[in-house]
Amino acid sequence: MRRTLLLALLLGSAAWNAQAQELLIHGGVIYTGVEGQPTAEVVLVQDGRIAYVGSAAGAPEVDYAEALDLKGAVMFPGFTDGHAHLDGIGWRELTLNLEGSTSVADAMARLSAWAQDHPEGPVIGRGWIETHWPEARFLTRADLDAAAPGRIVLLGRADGHAVVASSAALAAAGVTAETAAPSGGEILKDEHGQPTGVLVDAAEQLVSGLTPQANPTALRNAYRAGFRVEAEYGWTGIHFMSAPWRDVPLMEDMALHGEAPIRVYNSITPDGAAELIAGGPRSVADGRIITRAIKYYADGALGSRGAALFEPYADRPDTTGLMQIGEQEIVPLYQAALKGGIQIATHAIGDRGNASVIEWYQQALAGVAPADRPNGADVRWRIEHAQILRPTDYHWFRDLPIVASMQPSHAIGDLHFAPARLGDARLDGAYAWHSLADLGVVVVGGSDAPVERGAPLIEFYAAVARRDLEGFQGPDWRPHEAVDRQTALKMFTLWPAWASFREAELGTIEVGKRADFTAFDVDLMTAPEADIPKGRAVLTVVDGVVVHRADQADD
């Protein structure tokens, strides 16, 4: 006898059986991502795999299927965040969030309120960005000291490449006017030679010992929060960049105990490189947590002027940015990964940073013959961000090839300050999604959350509109680099699957693939651009299990 349970995505209904793996999905447009069969009326799932995709009339009779009615919602292959930080997403939920602060005064008012509500221990926060503030300056330790007198306070800039520390924090870490900045970092100082409190890139490590990440209970709670947020946004998977090596066993344990609702593809911190290479790729819980890549940093970020450029910053001609690593150190590490069958992902934002990584990849690949690599020539190495390129370097992404792992929301946030940082000429190679995709390059879309909000609808909108959320673009923002909607869909479905070696299982709605789906209350393929970020995810399904659905409590 057919058991029917309607999932009222727009109006809410009875609770869905979270363990069900046989279901019939219907009642809305279903975009498959498959050329030649772009839409379907019905999808049948059996044992976590897709058993049928097609018309309602052609659907087989299966009396044991649960019927999931989309009620007009629009379903896609499962959306994957191709670059995000799962731990940071969770910590954002548990610590002081300065996202959206409108001024120094606003940020400090939030700090004061948080400090009063949390009178014990250090105050940790993140999310400030000065580019929209009327003061147009970084925070300083004097700001923090006035807002939270005597407290250890660490507030990370939104991009994660700078932190401002209070006087108490600097003292606890032993940072003084005489402290030398580590290689690849900068300690900003005032006109008297005293630290302002701002530590850039590698200098952030000077105060890292003051953070609460070492508490096992707090850490697990942070990951729980991160998983919850990602599932609610509609992500069925995440490529976790700079996944702390020490946290991999925790994530694996969570997956084995049913606490990892979405897929995680780990690109770990370099401290675990030797052990990962020696042991080879790791996978638990039927591929729910896969650890197969190492993330390195070539340079810093544009907002904090750490991105490495060939020419000086237009708005600060005394610097060309910061390189985090050099050729002699990194090429042997790349080659060791090649021999161990481990993927490489390297952060590069500036044109000099990207050109350096391209050169290092060439050297490493030339130095290890395909016969000496477990993956042969199919290494799928990535550059994370690939944000500012020289157009003459585009072809290397096709020729080597290199996966361009890019975050569309960076472009719609950076458009307010990048022209000042770069000048007009360098914008020709900035956030060049369309140019790279036209060359046949795999362009993986991600959010870089918690640097950005992390919502897939914002990322999709940014990719196709190349405008900020108010519709502003600016006269010099290279509108031709926006992509069409079919390309944008691949950026968040098929191409992340390919970049994680799972295109045979994920990325499209096809018979035999895993039943990962995302449904929104807006049709991304037909809705006016401005309506896209106004929507929300109403359904997230992973391996045929509903891990998030909208109900009346959300309305």
Coordinates of C-alpha atoms in Angstrom, one line a residue:
M1 CA 0.0 0.0 0.0
R2 CA 1.4 3.4 -1.0
R3 CA 2.3 5.6 2.0
T4 CA 1.9 9.2 1.2
L5 CA 3.4 12.0 3.2
L6 CA 3.2 15.5 1.7
L7 CA 6.1 17.7 2.5
A8 CA 4.5 21.2 2.4
L9 CA 7.5 23.2 1.5
L10 CA 5.8 26.5 1.4
L11 CA 3.0 26.0 4.0
G12 CA 4.5 23.4 6.4
S13 CA 3.0 20.0 7.3
A14 CA 3.7 16.9 9.4
A15 CA 7.2 15.9 10.2
W16 CA 9.1 14.0 7.5
N17 CA 10.7 10.6 8.4
A18 CA 14.4 11.6 8.4
Q19 CA 15.5 8.0 7.8
A20 CA 13.4 7.4 4.7
Q21 CA 15.5 6.5 1.6
E22 CA 12.8 5.4 -0.8
L23 CA 10.9 8.4 -2.0
L24 CA 9.1 9.8 -5.0
I25 CA 9.6 13.5 -5.6
H26 CA 7.2 15.5 -7.7
G27 CA 5.1 18.7 -7.8
G28 CA 7.6 21.2 -9.1
V29 CA 10.1 21.9 -11.8
I30 CA 13.2 19.7 -11.4
Y31 CA 16.4 20.8 -13.2
T32 CA 18.6 17.8 -13.7
G33 CA 21.8 19.6 -14.9
V34 CA 22.0 17.0 -17.7
E35 CA 22.3 18.2 -21.3
G36 CA 19.6 16.7 -23.4
Q37 CA 17.3 16.2 -20.5
P38 CA 17.4 19.5 -18.6
T39 CA 14.1 19.1 -16.7
A40 CA 12.0 16.4 -15.2
E41 CA 8.6 16.0 -13.5
V42 CA 9.5 13.1 -11.2
V43 CA 12.5 11.6 -9.4
L44 CA 12.4 8.3 -7.8
V45 CA 15.0 7.4 -5.1
Q46 CA 15.8 3.9 -3.8
D47 CA 18.4 3.2 -1.2
G48 CA 19.9 6.6 -1.4
R49 CA 20.4 6.5 -5.2
I50 CA 18.4 7.9 -8.1
A51 CA 16.4 5.2 -9.7
Y52 CA 14.3 7.1 -12.2
V53 CA 14.3 10.6 -13.6
G54 CA 11.7 11.7 -16.2
S55 CA 8.0 12.3 -16.9
A56 CA 5.2 11.5 -14.5
A57 CA 3.6 9.3 -17.1
G58 CA 6.7 7.2 -17.5
A59 CA 7.4 6.7 -13.7
P60 CA 7.4 3.1 -12.6
E61 CA 4.8 1.8 -10.1
V62 CA 6.5 1.5 -6.7
D63 CA 4.1 1.0 -3.8
Y64 CA 6.7 1.5 -1.2
A65 CA 7.7 5.1 -2.1
E66 CA 7.1 8.0 0.1
A67 CA 5.6 10.8 -2.0
L68 CA 7.3 14.2 -1.5
D69 CA 5.3 17.0 -3.0
L70 CA 7.4 20.0 -3.9
K71 CA 4.3 22.2 -4.0
G72 CA 5.8 24.4 -6.6
A73 CA 9.3 24.7 -5.3
V74 CA 12.1 24.2 -7.8
M75 CA 14.6 21.4 -7.3
F76 CA 18.2 21.1 -8.5
P77 CA 21.2 18.8 -8.1
G78 CA 22.6 19.2 -4.6
F79 CA 24.4 22.5 -4.3
T80 CA 28.0 22.2 -3.0
D81 CA 29.9 25.1 -1.4
G82 CA 33.2 24.7 -3.2
H83 CA 35.2 26.8 -0.7
A84 CA 34.2 27.5 2.9
H85 CA 35.4 27.0 6.4
L86 CA 33.0 24.8 8.4
D87 CA 34.6 25.5 11.7
G88 CA 34.5 29.2 11.1
I89 CA 30.8 29.0 10.1
G90 CA 30.1 27.3 13.4
W91 CA 32.2 29.7 15.5
R92 CA 30.4 32.6 13.9
E93 CA 27.2 31.3 15.5
L94 CA 28.8 31.0 18.9
T95 CA 31.0 34.1 19.2
L96 CA 30.6 37.9 18.6
N97 CA 29.5 38.5 15.0
L98 CA 30.3 41.9 13.7
E99 CA 28.9 41.2 10.2
G100 CA 26.9 44.1 9.0
S101 CA 28.3 46.6 11.5
T102 CA 27.9 50.1 10.0
S103 CA 30.7 52.0 11.7
V104 CA 33.5 51.8 14.3
A105 CA 31.0 53.1 16.8
D106 CA 28.4 50.4 15.9
A107 CA 31.0 47.6 16.1
M108 CA 32.3 48.8 19.4
A109 CA 28.7 49.1 20.8
R110 CA 28.3 45.4 19.8
L111 CA 31.5 44.6 21.6
S112 CA 30.5 46.4 24.7
A113 CA 27.2 44.6 24.9
W114 CA 28.8 41.2 24.2
A115 CA 31.5 41.8 26.9
Q116 CA 28.8 42.7 29.5
D117 CA 26.8 39.6 28.6
H118 CA 29.9 37.4 28.7
P119 CA 32.0 38.6 31.7
E120 CA 34.4 35.7 31.8
G121 CA 37.2 34.7 29.4
P122 CA 38.5 36.3 26.2
V123 CA 36.1 38.0 23.8
I124 CA 36.4 36.5 20.3
G125 CA 34.7 37.9 17.3
R126 CA 34.8 38.3 13.6
G127 CA 33.2 40.0 10.6
W128 CA 34.2 43.7 10.7
I129 CA 35.1 45.4 7.5
E130 CA 36.0 49.0 7.3
T131 CA 35.4 49.7 3.6
H132 CA 31.7 50.8 4.2
W133 CA 32.3 52.6 7.4
P134 CA 32.3 56.4 7.6
E135 CA 35.5 56.3 9.5
A136 CA 37.1 54.4 6.6
R137 CA 39.8 52.9 8.9
F138 CA 40.8 49.7 10.6
L139 CA 39.8 49.1 14.2
T140 CA 42.6 49.7 16.7
R141 CA 43.4 48.4 20.2
A142 CA 42.4 51.8 21.6
D143 CA 38.9 51.2 20.2
L144 CA 38.7 47.8 21.9
D145 CA 40.2 49.0 25.2
A146 CA 37.5 51.7 25.4
A147 CA 34.7 49.3 24.6
A148 CA 35.8 46.4 26.8
P149 CA 38.3 47.8 29.3
G150 CA 40.9 45.3 30.5
R151 CA 39.5 42.4 28.5
I152 CA 41.4 40.1 26.2
V153 CA 39.7 40.9 22.8
L154 CA 40.4 39.5 19.4
L155 CA 38.3 40.6 16.5
G156 CA 39.0 39.2 13.1
R157 CA 38.5 41.2 9.9
A158 CA 35.8 39.7 7.6
D159 CA 38.4 38.3 5.2
G160 CA 40.2 36.3 8.0
H161 CA 43.5 37.8 7.0
A162 CA 43.8 40.4 9.8
V163 CA 42.8 40.5 13.5
V164 CA 42.7 43.5 15.9
A165 CA 43.8 42.7 19.4
S166 CA 43.2 44.7 22.6
S167 CA 46.1 45.9 24.7
A168 CA 45.4 43.0 27.2
A169 CA 45.6 40.5 24.4
L170 CA 48.8 41.9 23.0
A171 CA 50.3 41.8 26.5
A172 CA 49.1 38.3 27.1
A173 CA 50.8 37.2 23.8
G174 CA 53.9 39.2 24.5
V175 CA 53.6 41.5 21.5
T176 CA 55.4 44.8 21.9
A177 CA 56.9 47.5 19.8
E178 CA 60.0 45.4 19.6
T179 CA 58.3 42.3 18.3
A180 CA 59.4 41.3 14.8
A181 CA 56.7 40.4 12.4
P182 CA 56.9 36.8 11.2
S183 CA 57.7 36.1 7.5
G184 CA 54.5 36.7 5.5
G185 CA 52.9 38.9 8.2
E186 CA 52.8 42.5 9.3
I187 CA 52.3 44.2 12.7
L188 CA 50.7 47.6 12.0
K189 CA 52.2 50.5 14.0
D190 CA 51.2 54.0 14.8
E191 CA 53.3 57.2 14.3
H192 CA 55.1 56.5 17.5
G193 CA 56.1 53.0 16.5
Q194 CA 53.6 51.3 18.8
P195 CA 51.4 48.4 17.6
T196 CA 47.9 49.6 16.6
G197 CA 46.6 46.1 17.5
V198 CA 46.2 45.1 13.9
L199 CA 48.0 41.9 12.9
V200 CA 48.0 40.9 9.3
D201 CA 48.3 37.4 7.8
A202 CA 51.1 35.4 9.4
A203 CA 51.2 37.9 12.3
E204 CA 47.8 36.6 13.4
Q205 CA 49.5 33.6 14.8
L206 CA 51.1 35.7 17.5
V207 CA 47.8 35.8 19.3
S208 CA 46.3 32.5 18.2
G209 CA 47.0 30.8 21.5
L210 CA 44.4 33.0 23.2
T211 CA 41.4 31.5 21.2
P212 CA 39.0 28.9 22.7
Q213 CA 39.3 26.3 19.9
A214 CA 41.1 23.9 22.2
N215 CA 38.0 23.2 24.3
P216 CA 36.7 19.8 22.9
T217 CA 33.0 20.4 23.9
A218 CA 33.0 24.0 22.4
L219 CA 34.7 22.7 19.3
R220 CA 32.1 19.9 18.7
N221 CA 29.3 22.4 19.3
A222 CA 30.9 24.7 16.7
Y223 CA 30.9 21.9 14.1
R224 CA 27.3 21.1 15.0
A225 CA 26.4 24.7 14.4
G226 CA 28.3 24.8 11.1
F227 CA 26.6 21.7 9.8
R228 CA 23.2 23.0 10.8
V229 CA 23.7 26.4 9.1
E230 CA 25.0 24.8 5.9
A231 CA 22.1 22.4 5.6
E232 CA 19.6 25.2 6.3
Y233 CA 21.1 27.2 3.5
G234 CA 20.6 24.3 1.1
W235 CA 24.1 23.1 0.7
T236 CA 24.4 19.3 0.4
G237 CA 28.2 19.4 0.6
I238 CA 31.1 21.6 1.4
H239 CA 34.7 21.7 0.3
F240 CA 36.3 22.6 3.7
M241 CA 39.4 24.7 3.0
S242 CA 42.1 24.8 5.7
A243 CA 40.4 22.1 7.6
P244 CA 42.4 21.7 10.8
W245 CA 44.2 18.4 10.7
R246 CA 43.6 17.9 14.4
D247 CA 39.8 18.2 13.7
V248 CA 39.6 15.5 11.0
P249 CA 39.0 12.7 13.6
L250 CA 36.3 14.7 15.2
M251 CA 34.5 15.2 11.9
E252 CA 34.9 11.5 11.1
D253 CA 33.5 10.6 14.5
M254 CA 30.5 12.9 14.0
A255 CA 29.8 11.3 10.7
L256 CA 29.9 7.8 12.1
H257 CA 27.5 8.9 14.8
G258 CA 25.0 10.6 12.5
E259 CA 26.0 14.1 13.3
A260 CA 27.3 15.1 9.8
P261 CA 24.1 15.8 7.8
I262 CA 26.0 17.0 4.7
R263 CA 29.1 15.9 2.8
V264 CA 32.5 17.3 3.7
Y265 CA 35.5 17.2 1.4
N266 CA 38.5 18.2 3.4
S267 CA 41.5 20.2 2.2
I268 CA 43.7 20.2 5.4
T269 CA 46.1 22.5 7.0
P270 CA 49.8 21.9 6.1
D271 CA 50.7 20.5 9.6
G272 CA 49.0 17.3 8.6
A273 CA 50.5 17.0 5.2
A274 CA 53.2 14.4 6.0
E275 CA 50.7 12.1 7.8
L276 CA 48.0 12.4 5.1
I277 CA 50.5 11.7 2.3
A278 CA 51.9 8.7 4.2
G279 CA 48.4 7.3 4.9
G280 CA 46.7 8.3 1.7
P281 CA 43.2 9.7 1.2
R282 CA 40.7 9.1 4.0
S283 CA 37.0 8.4 3.7
V284 CA 34.4 7.4 6.3
A285 CA 30.7 6.8 6.6
D286 CA 30.2 5.9 2.9
G287 CA 32.1 9.0 1.7
R288 CA 30.3 11.5 4.0
I289 CA 33.7 12.8 5.2
I290 CA 36.6 12.6 2.6
T291 CA 40.1 14.0 3.3
R292 CA 42.1 14.1 0.2
A293 CA 43.7 17.5 -0.3
I294 CA 46.2 19.9 1.4
K295 CA 45.6 23.7 1.4
Y296 CA 48.6 26.0 1.2
Y297 CA 48.7 29.8 1.2
A298 CA 50.7 31.8 -1.4
D299 CA 49.7 35.3 -0.4
G300 CA 47.1 37.2 1.7
A301 CA 43.9 39.1 0.9
L302 CA 43.0 42.2 -1.1
G303 CA 41.1 44.0 1.6
S304 CA 44.0 43.9 4.1
R305 CA 46.5 44.6 1.3
G306 CA 48.1 41.2 1.7
A307 CA 47.4 39.9 -1.8
A308 CA 50.7 39.8 -3.7
L309 CA 50.7 42.1 -6.7
F310 CA 53.4 42.7 -9.4
E311 CA 52.9 46.5 -9.0
P312 CA 52.2 48.5 -5.8
Y313 CA 48.7 49.0 -4.5
A314 CA 47.1 52.0 -6.1
D315 CA 46.0 53.3 -2.7
R316 CA 49.2 52.4 -0.8
P317 CA 52.2 52.6 -3.1
D318 CA 54.6 51.5 -0.4
T319 CA 53.5 47.9 -0.6
T320 CA 52.9 45.1 -3.1
G321 CA 51.4 42.7 -0.6
L322 CA 52.8 39.6 1.2
M323 CA 53.9 36.3 0.0
Q324 CA 53.4 33.5 2.5
I325 CA 55.7 30.9 1.0
G326 CA 58.5 30.6 -1.6
E327 CA 59.5 28.3 -4.4
Q328 CA 62.2 26.4 -2.6
E329 CA 59.9 25.5 0.2
I330 CA 56.7 24.7 -1.6
V331 CA 57.7 22.8 -4.8
P332 CA 59.1 19.8 -2.9
L333 CA 55.9 19.7 -0.8
Y334 CA 53.8 19.7 -4.0
Q335 CA 55.9 16.9 -5.4
A336 CA 55.5 14.8 -2.2
A337 CA 51.7 15.2 -2.6
L338 CA 51.9 14.2 -6.2
K339 CA 53.7 11.0 -5.3
G340 CA 51.1 10.3 -2.5
G341 CA 48.0 10.8 -4.6
I342 CA 47.0 13.9 -2.6
Q343 CA 45.3 16.9 -4.2
I344 CA 46.8 20.4 -3.8
A345 CA 44.8 23.5 -3.3
T346 CA 46.7 26.8 -3.0
H347 CA 45.3 30.2 -1.9
A348 CA 46.3 32.9 -4.4
I349 CA 44.5 36.3 -4.7
G350 CA 46.9 38.8 -6.2
D351 CA 48.3 38.6 -9.8
R352 CA 51.8 37.9 -8.5
G353 CA 50.5 35.3 -6.1
N354 CA 48.6 33.5 -8.8
A355 CA 51.5 33.7 -11.3
S356 CA 53.8 32.2 -8.7
V357 CA 51.5 29.3 -8.0
I358 CA 51.2 28.6 -11.7
E359 CA 55.0 28.5 -12.0
W360 CA 55.3 26.3 -9.0
Y361 CA 52.7 23.9 -10.3
Q362 CA 54.5 23.7 -13.6
Q363 CA 57.8 22.8 -11.8
A364 CA 56.2 20.2 -9.5
L365 CA 54.3 18.5 -12.3
A366 CA 57.4 18.5 -14.6
G367 CA 59.4 16.9 -11.8
V368 CA 57.2 13.9 -11.1
A369 CA 56.3 11.7 -14.1
P370 CA 52.7 10.6 -14.4
A371 CA 53.8 7.0 -14.0
D372 CA 55.1 7.9 -10.5
R373 CA 51.7 9.4 -9.4
P374 CA 48.8 7.3 -8.1
N375 CA 46.4 9.5 -10.1
G376 CA 48.5 9.6 -13.2
A377 CA 48.0 12.9 -15.0
D378 CA 44.5 13.4 -13.4
V379 CA 45.6 15.4 -10.4
R380 CA 43.0 18.2 -10.5
W381 CA 45.1 20.7 -8.6
R382 CA 43.3 23.9 -7.6
I383 CA 43.9 27.6 -7.1
E384 CA 41.6 28.9 -4.4
H385 CA 40.3 32.4 -5.3
A386 CA 42.3 33.0 -8.5
Q387 CA 40.9 36.5 -7.9
I388 CA 43.3 38.9 -9.6
L389 CA 45.0 37.5 -12.7
R390 CA 46.9 38.8 -15.6
P391 CA 44.9 37.9 -18.7
T392 CA 48.0 36.5 -20.2
D393 CA 47.9 33.8 -17.5
Y394 CA 44.4 32.6 -18.2
H395 CA 45.6 29.9 -20.6
W396 CA 47.5 28.1 -17.8
F397 CA 44.3 27.1 -16.1
R398 CA 43.3 25.3 -19.3
D399 CA 46.7 24.0 -20.3
L400 CA 48.1 22.5 -17.1
P401 CA 45.1 22.3 -16.2
I402 CA 44.2 24.1 -13.0
V403 CA 40.8 24.2 -11.3
A404 CA 39.8 27.8 -10.7
S405 CA 38.0 27.8 -7.3
M406 CA 36.3 31.2 -7.1
Q407 CA 33.7 32.9 -4.9
P408 CA 31.3 35.1 -6.7
S409 CA 30.2 37.1 -3.6
H410 CA 33.8 38.4 -3.3
A411 CA 33.3 40.4 -6.5
I412 CA 30.0 42.0 -5.3
G413 CA 31.6 42.9 -2.0
D414 CA 35.0 44.0 -3.3
L415 CA 33.6 46.2 -6.1
H416 CA 33.3 48.9 -3.5
F417 CA 37.0 49.0 -2.8
A418 CA 38.9 46.9 -5.3
P419 CA 39.1 49.7 -7.9
A420 CA 40.9 51.9 -5.4
R421 CA 43.2 49.1 -4.4
L422 CA 44.1 48.0 -8.0
G423 CA 43.4 50.9 -10.3
D424 CA 41.4 50.4 -13.5
A425 CA 43.9 48.4 -15.6
R426 CA 44.2 45.4 -13.3
L427 CA 40.4 45.0 -13.2
D428 CA 40.7 43.4 -16.6
G429 CA 41.8 40.2 -14.9
A430 CA 39.7 40.5 -11.8
Y431 CA 37.0 37.9 -10.8
A432 CA 37.2 36.6 -14.4
W433 CA 34.7 33.7 -14.2
H434 CA 33.3 34.1 -17.7
S435 CA 36.7 34.4 -19.4
L436 CA 38.0 31.2 -17.7
A437 CA 34.8 29.2 -18.3
D438 CA 34.9 30.2 -22.0
L439 CA 38.4 28.6 -22.2
G440 CA 36.9 25.3 -20.8
V441 CA 38.3 25.8 -17.3
V442 CA 36.5 24.2 -14.5
V443 CA 35.3 27.1 -12.3
V444 CA 34.2 25.9 -8.9
G445 CA 31.8 28.2 -7.1
G446 CA 32.1 28.7 -3.4
S447 CA 31.2 31.3 -0.7
D448 CA 34.4 31.5 1.5
A449 CA 32.0 31.6 4.5
P450 CA 32.4 33.0 7.2
V451 CA 34.3 35.6 5.1
E452 CA 31.0 36.1 3.3
R453 CA 27.5 35.2 4.4
G454 CA 27.6 31.8 2.7
A455 CA 24.1 31.6 1.2
P456 CA 24.0 29.7 -2.2
L457 CA 21.3 32.1 -3.5
I458 CA 23.7 35.1 -3.0
E459 CA 26.5 33.3 -4.7
F460 CA 24.3 32.3 -7.7
Y461 CA 23.0 35.8 -8.0
A462 CA 26.5 37.3 -7.8
A463 CA 27.7 35.0 -10.6
V464 CA 24.9 35.9 -13.0
A465 CA 24.3 39.5 -12.0
R466 CA 27.8 40.7 -10.9
R467 CA 26.0 43.4 -8.9
D468 CA 25.8 44.0 -5.2
L469 CA 22.6 43.1 -3.3
E470 CA 21.2 46.6 -4.0
G471 CA 21.8 46.3 -7.7
F472 CA 24.9 48.5 -7.9
Q473 CA 27.7 47.6 -10.2
G474 CA 29.7 50.6 -11.0
P475 CA 31.0 51.8 -14.4
D476 CA 34.2 49.9 -14.4
W477 CA 33.2 46.5 -13.0
R478 CA 33.6 44.4 -16.2
P479 CA 30.0 43.3 -16.6
H480 CA 31.0 40.8 -19.3
E481 CA 32.5 38.6 -16.7
A482 CA 29.1 37.6 -15.4
V483 CA 28.1 34.1 -16.4
D484 CA 24.9 32.6 -17.8
R485 CA 22.6 30.6 -15.5
Q486 CA 23.6 27.2 -16.9
T487 CA 27.2 27.9 -16.2
A488 CA 26.4 29.2 -12.7
L489 CA 24.5 26.0 -12.0
K490 CA 27.5 23.9 -13.0
M491 CA 29.7 26.1 -10.7
F492 CA 27.7 24.9 -7.7
T493 CA 26.8 21.3 -8.7
L494 CA 28.8 19.4 -11.4
W495 CA 32.1 21.3 -11.2
P496 CA 32.5 21.0 -7.4
A497 CA 31.8 17.3 -7.9
W498 CA 34.5 17.0 -10.6
A499 CA 37.0 19.0 -8.5
S500 CA 36.5 16.5 -5.6
F501 CA 36.8 13.4 -7.9
R502 CA 33.1 12.6 -7.5
E503 CA 31.5 13.5 -10.8
A504 CA 30.4 9.9 -11.3
E505 CA 28.3 10.1 -8.1
L506 CA 27.3 13.7 -7.7
G507 CA 26.6 17.0 -9.6
T508 CA 23.6 16.0 -11.7
I509 CA 20.3 14.3 -11.3
E510 CA 20.9 11.0 -13.2
V511 CA 20.0 7.4 -12.6
G512 CA 22.6 5.7 -10.5
K513 CA 23.9 8.9 -8.9
R514 CA 23.5 9.7 -5.2
A515 CA 20.3 11.3 -4.2
D516 CA 21.5 14.8 -3.3
F517 CA 19.0 17.6 -4.0
T518 CA 18.5 21.2 -3.2
A519 CA 15.1 22.9 -3.6
F520 CA 14.5 26.7 -3.5
D521 CA 11.3 28.7 -3.5
V522 CA 12.6 30.7 -6.5
D523 CA 13.4 29.4 -10.0
L524 CA 17.1 30.3 -10.5
M525 CA 16.9 29.7 -14.2
T526 CA 14.0 32.0 -15.0
A527 CA 13.4 34.5 -12.1
P528 CA 14.5 38.1 -12.5
E529 CA 18.1 38.5 -11.2
A530 CA 17.0 40.7 -8.3
D531 CA 14.6 38.1 -7.0
I532 CA 17.2 35.4 -6.7
P533 CA 18.8 36.4 -3.3
K534 CA 15.3 37.1 -1.9
G535 CA 14.5 33.4 -2.0
R536 CA 15.4 30.6 0.4
A537 CA 16.2 26.9 0.5
V538 CA 13.1 24.9 1.3
L539 CA 14.6 21.4 1.0
T540 CA 18.0 19.8 1.4
V541 CA 18.3 16.0 0.7
V542 CA 21.6 14.0 1.1
D543 CA 21.7 10.3 0.2
G544 CA 17.9 10.3 -0.1
V545 CA 17.5 11.7 3.5
V546 CA 15.8 15.0 4.1
V547 CA 18.3 16.9 6.3
H548 CA 16.5 20.3 6.1
R549 CA 13.0 21.4 5.2
A550 CA 11.1 24.6 5.6
D551 CA 8.0 24.5 7.8
Q552 CA 5.7 26.9 9.5
A553 CA 8.2 27.8 12.1
D554 CA 10.3 29.3 9.3
D555 CA 7.5 31.5 7.9

